PDB file of C-alpha atoms in Angstrom:
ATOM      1  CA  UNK A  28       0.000   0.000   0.000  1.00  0.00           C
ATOM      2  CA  UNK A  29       1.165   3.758  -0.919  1.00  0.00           C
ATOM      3  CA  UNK A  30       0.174   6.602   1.345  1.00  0.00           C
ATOM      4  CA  UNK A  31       1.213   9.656  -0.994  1.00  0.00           C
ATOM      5  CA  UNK A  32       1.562  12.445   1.306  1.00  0.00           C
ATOM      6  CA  UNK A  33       1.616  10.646   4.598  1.00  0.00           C
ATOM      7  CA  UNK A  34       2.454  13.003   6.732  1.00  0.00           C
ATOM      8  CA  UNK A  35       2.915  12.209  10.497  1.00  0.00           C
ATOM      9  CA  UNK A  36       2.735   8.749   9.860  1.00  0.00           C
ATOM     10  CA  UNK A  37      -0.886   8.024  11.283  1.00  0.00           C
ATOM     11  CA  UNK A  38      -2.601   6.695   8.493  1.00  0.00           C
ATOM     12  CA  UNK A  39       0.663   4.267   8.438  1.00  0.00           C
ATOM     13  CA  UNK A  40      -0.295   2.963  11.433  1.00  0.00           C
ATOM     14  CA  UNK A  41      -3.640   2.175  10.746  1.00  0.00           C
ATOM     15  CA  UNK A  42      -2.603   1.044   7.553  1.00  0.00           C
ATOM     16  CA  UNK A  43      -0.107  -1.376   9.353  1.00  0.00           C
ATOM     17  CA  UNK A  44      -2.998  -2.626  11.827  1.00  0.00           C
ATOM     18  CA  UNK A  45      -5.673  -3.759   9.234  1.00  0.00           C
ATOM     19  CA  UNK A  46      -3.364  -6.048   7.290  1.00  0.00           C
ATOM     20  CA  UNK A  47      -0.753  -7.743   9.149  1.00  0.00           C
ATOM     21  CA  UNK A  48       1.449  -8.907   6.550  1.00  0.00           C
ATOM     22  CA  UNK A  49       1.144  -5.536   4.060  1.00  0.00           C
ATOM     23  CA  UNK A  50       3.589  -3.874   3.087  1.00  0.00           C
ATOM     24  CA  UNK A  51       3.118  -0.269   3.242  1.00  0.00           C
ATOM     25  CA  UNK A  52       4.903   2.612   1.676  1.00  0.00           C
ATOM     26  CA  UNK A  53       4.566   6.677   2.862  1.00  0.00           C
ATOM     27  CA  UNK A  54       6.047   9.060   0.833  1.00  0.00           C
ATOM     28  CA  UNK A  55       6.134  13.222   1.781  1.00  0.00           C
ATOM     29  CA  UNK A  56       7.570  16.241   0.706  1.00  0.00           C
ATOM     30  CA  UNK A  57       8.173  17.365   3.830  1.00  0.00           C
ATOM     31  CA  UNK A  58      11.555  15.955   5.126  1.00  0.00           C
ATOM     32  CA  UNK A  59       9.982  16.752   9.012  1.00  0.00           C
ATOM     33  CA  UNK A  60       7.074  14.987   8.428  1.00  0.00           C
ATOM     34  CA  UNK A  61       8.623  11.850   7.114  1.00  0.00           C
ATOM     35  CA  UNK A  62      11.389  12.376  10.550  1.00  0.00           C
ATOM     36  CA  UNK A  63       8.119  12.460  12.599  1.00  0.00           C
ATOM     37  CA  UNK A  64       6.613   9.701  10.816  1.00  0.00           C
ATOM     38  CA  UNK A  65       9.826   7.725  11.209  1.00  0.00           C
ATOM     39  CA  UNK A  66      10.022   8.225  14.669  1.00  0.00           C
ATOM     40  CA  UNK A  67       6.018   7.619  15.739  1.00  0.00           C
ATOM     41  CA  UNK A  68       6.529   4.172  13.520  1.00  0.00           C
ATOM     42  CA  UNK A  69      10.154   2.945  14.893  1.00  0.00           C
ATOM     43  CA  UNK A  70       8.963  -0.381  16.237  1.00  0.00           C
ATOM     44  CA  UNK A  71       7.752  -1.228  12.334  1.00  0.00           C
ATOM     45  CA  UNK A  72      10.101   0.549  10.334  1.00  0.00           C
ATOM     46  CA  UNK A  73      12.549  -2.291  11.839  1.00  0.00           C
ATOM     47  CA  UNK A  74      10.130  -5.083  10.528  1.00  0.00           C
ATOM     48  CA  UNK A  75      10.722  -4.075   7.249  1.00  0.00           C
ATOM     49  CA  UNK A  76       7.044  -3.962   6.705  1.00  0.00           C
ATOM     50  CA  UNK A  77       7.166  -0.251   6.097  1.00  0.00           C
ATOM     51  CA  UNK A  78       9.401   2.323   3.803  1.00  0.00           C
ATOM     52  CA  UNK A  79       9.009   6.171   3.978  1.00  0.00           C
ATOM     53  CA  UNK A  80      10.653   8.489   1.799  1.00  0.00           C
ATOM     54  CA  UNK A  81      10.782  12.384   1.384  1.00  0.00           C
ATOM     55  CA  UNK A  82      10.240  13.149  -2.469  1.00  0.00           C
ATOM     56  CA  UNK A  83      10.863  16.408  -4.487  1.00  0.00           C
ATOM     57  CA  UNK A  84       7.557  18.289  -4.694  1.00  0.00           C
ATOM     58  CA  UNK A  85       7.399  17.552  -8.616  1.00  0.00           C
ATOM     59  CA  UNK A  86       7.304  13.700  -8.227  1.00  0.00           C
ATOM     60  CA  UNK A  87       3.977  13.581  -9.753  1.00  0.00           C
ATOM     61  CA  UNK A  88       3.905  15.680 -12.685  1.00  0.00           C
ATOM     62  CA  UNK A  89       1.550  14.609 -14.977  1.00  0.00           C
ATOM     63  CA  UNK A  90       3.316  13.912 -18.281  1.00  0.00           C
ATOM     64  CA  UNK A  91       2.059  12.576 -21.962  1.00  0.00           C
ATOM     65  CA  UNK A  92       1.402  15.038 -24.933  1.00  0.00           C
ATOM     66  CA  UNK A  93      -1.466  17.887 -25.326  1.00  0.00           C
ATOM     67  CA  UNK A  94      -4.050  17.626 -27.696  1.00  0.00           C
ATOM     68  CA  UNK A  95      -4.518  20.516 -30.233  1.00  0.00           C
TER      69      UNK A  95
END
């Protein structure tokens, strides 16, 4: 599971507690968020069941060609 934008790591959680065996991904643009995150999840980010990661704010540009 992806939680784009996952802040403080919350959603992770519950995330985490509804399927045992997910893995589950949060990615932020805010470096502090995904330090909070990392820190309110420490006892799971050691399972390897979850990954966070801060990403540039442009991640998500939407690409493909315009139509005339």
């Amino acid at each position: 599971m992806l939680d784009i934008g996952c802040g403080g790591g919350a959603t992770l959680q519950r995330l985490l507690k509804r399927s045992k065996e997910a893995k589950v991904y949060g990615i932020d643009i805010s470096e502090e968020s995904v330090a909070k995150a990392k820190k309110v999840n420490a006892d799971v980010l050691e399972s390897r069941y979850l990954s966070l990661k801060v990403q540039p704010r442009n991640f998500l540009t939407r690409t493909g060609s315009s139509t005339s």
